[in-house]
C-alpha positions in Angstrom: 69.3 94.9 60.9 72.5 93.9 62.2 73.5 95.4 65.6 70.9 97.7 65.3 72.5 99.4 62.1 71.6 99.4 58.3 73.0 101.0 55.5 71.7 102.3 52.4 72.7 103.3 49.0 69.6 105.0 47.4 71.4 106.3 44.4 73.7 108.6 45.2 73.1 109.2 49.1 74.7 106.8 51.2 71.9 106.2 54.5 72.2 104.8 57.6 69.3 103.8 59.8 69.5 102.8 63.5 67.1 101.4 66.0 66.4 103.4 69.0 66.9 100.7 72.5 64.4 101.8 74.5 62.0 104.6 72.5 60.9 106.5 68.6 63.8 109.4 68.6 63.0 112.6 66.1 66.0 114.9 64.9 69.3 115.9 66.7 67.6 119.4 68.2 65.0 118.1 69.6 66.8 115.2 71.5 69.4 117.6 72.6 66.5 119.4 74.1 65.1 117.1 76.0 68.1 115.8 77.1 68.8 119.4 78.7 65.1 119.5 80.0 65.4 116.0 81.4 69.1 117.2 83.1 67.1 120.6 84.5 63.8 118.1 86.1 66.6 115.8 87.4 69.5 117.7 88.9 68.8 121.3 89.0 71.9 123.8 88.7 74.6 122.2 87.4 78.2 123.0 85.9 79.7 122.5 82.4 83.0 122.5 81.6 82.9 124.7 78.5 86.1 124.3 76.3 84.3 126.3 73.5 84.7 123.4 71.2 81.7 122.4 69.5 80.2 119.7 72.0 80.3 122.5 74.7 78.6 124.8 71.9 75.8 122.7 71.5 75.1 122.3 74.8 74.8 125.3 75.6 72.4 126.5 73.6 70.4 123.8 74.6 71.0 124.6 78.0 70.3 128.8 77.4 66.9 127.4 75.2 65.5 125.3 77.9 66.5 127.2 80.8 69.2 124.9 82.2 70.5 126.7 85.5 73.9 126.1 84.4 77.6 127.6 85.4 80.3 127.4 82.5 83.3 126.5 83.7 87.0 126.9 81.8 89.8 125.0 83.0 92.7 127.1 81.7 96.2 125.7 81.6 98.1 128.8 81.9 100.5 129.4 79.3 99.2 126.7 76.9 95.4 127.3 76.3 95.4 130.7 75.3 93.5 130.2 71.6 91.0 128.4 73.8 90.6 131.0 75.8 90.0 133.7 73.4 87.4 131.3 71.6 85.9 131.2 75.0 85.5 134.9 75.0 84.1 134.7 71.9 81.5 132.6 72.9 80.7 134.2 75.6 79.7 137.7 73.6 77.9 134.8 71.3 76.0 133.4 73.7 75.7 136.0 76.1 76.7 134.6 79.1 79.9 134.6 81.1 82.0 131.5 81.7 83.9 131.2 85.1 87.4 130.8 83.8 89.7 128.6 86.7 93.4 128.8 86.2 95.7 125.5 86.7 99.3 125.6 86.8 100.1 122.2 85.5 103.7 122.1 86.5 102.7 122.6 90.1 101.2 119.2 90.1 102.6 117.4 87.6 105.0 115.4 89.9 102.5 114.0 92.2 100.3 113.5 89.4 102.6 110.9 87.8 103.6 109.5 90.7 99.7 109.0 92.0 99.2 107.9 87.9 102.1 104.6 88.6 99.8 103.7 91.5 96.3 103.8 90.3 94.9 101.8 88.0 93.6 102.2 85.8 95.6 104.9 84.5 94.1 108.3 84.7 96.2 110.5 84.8 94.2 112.4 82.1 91.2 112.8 84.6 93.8 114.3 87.0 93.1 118.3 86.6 89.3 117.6 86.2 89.6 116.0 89.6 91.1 119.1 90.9 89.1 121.8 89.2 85.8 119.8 91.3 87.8 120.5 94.4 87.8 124.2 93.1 84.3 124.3 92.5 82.2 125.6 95.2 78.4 124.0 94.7 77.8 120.8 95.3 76.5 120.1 91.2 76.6 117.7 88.8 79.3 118.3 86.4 78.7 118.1 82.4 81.4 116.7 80.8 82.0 116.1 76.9 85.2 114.9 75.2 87.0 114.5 78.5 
């Protein structure tokens, strides 16, 4: 197996196999859950920034299913996120929970941001209004992060 990756063709399905590193792994909901139970044991409450995309989807309801204490937190750019914000609200009649919605006002900051960006390296800029919204946040929790 070459970098711990095979692949298959078994007649017309095309398979690939993988080697766990460290431990036997069973199917995608299970790991997910105990992944989320493993998070709860470890850290306690914590806060996901929920874009309503499908990463922040499945965590949640491995979050809701294991009994995560989790806040969901939307970073809205006002004036330019306002589909993601009605799938938000969506979700949250889905789910049934509410997500804490924080508006940013990118031009406000986008000055120093680009200055601070020619400054720093490496360059993050991108990491710049998730930076912020932690300074918004008022617990002291690990933040979950996905796709950012």
């Amino acid at each position: 197996m070459k970098q711990g990756l095979e692949y298959l063709l078994e007649g017309q399905k095309c398979i690939v196999r993988y080697q766990a590193p460290d431990r036997d792994f069973s199917d995608f909901r299970t790991e997910v859950n105990n992944d989320a139970v493993k998070i709860k044991n470890t850290y306690g409450q914590v806060y996901v920034l929920f874009s309503s995309g499908v990463d922040s989807q499945v965590i949640a309801r491995s979050f809701l299913d294991m009994g995560v204490d989790a806040e969901y937190v939307f970073l809205n750019t006002v004036g330019r996120s306002d589909v993601e914000l009605i799938h938000v609200r969506e979700c949250e009649k889905f789910f049934g929970f509410k997500v804490r919605v924080i508006d940013i006002d990118i031009e406000h900051h986008k000055d120093t941001w680009i200055e601070r960006g020619k400054t720093e390296y490496p360059f993050s800029m991108f990491h710049y209004p998730f930076e912020w919204l932690s300074q918004q946040l008022d617990g002291d929790y690990p933040i979950i992060t996905q796709g950012a």
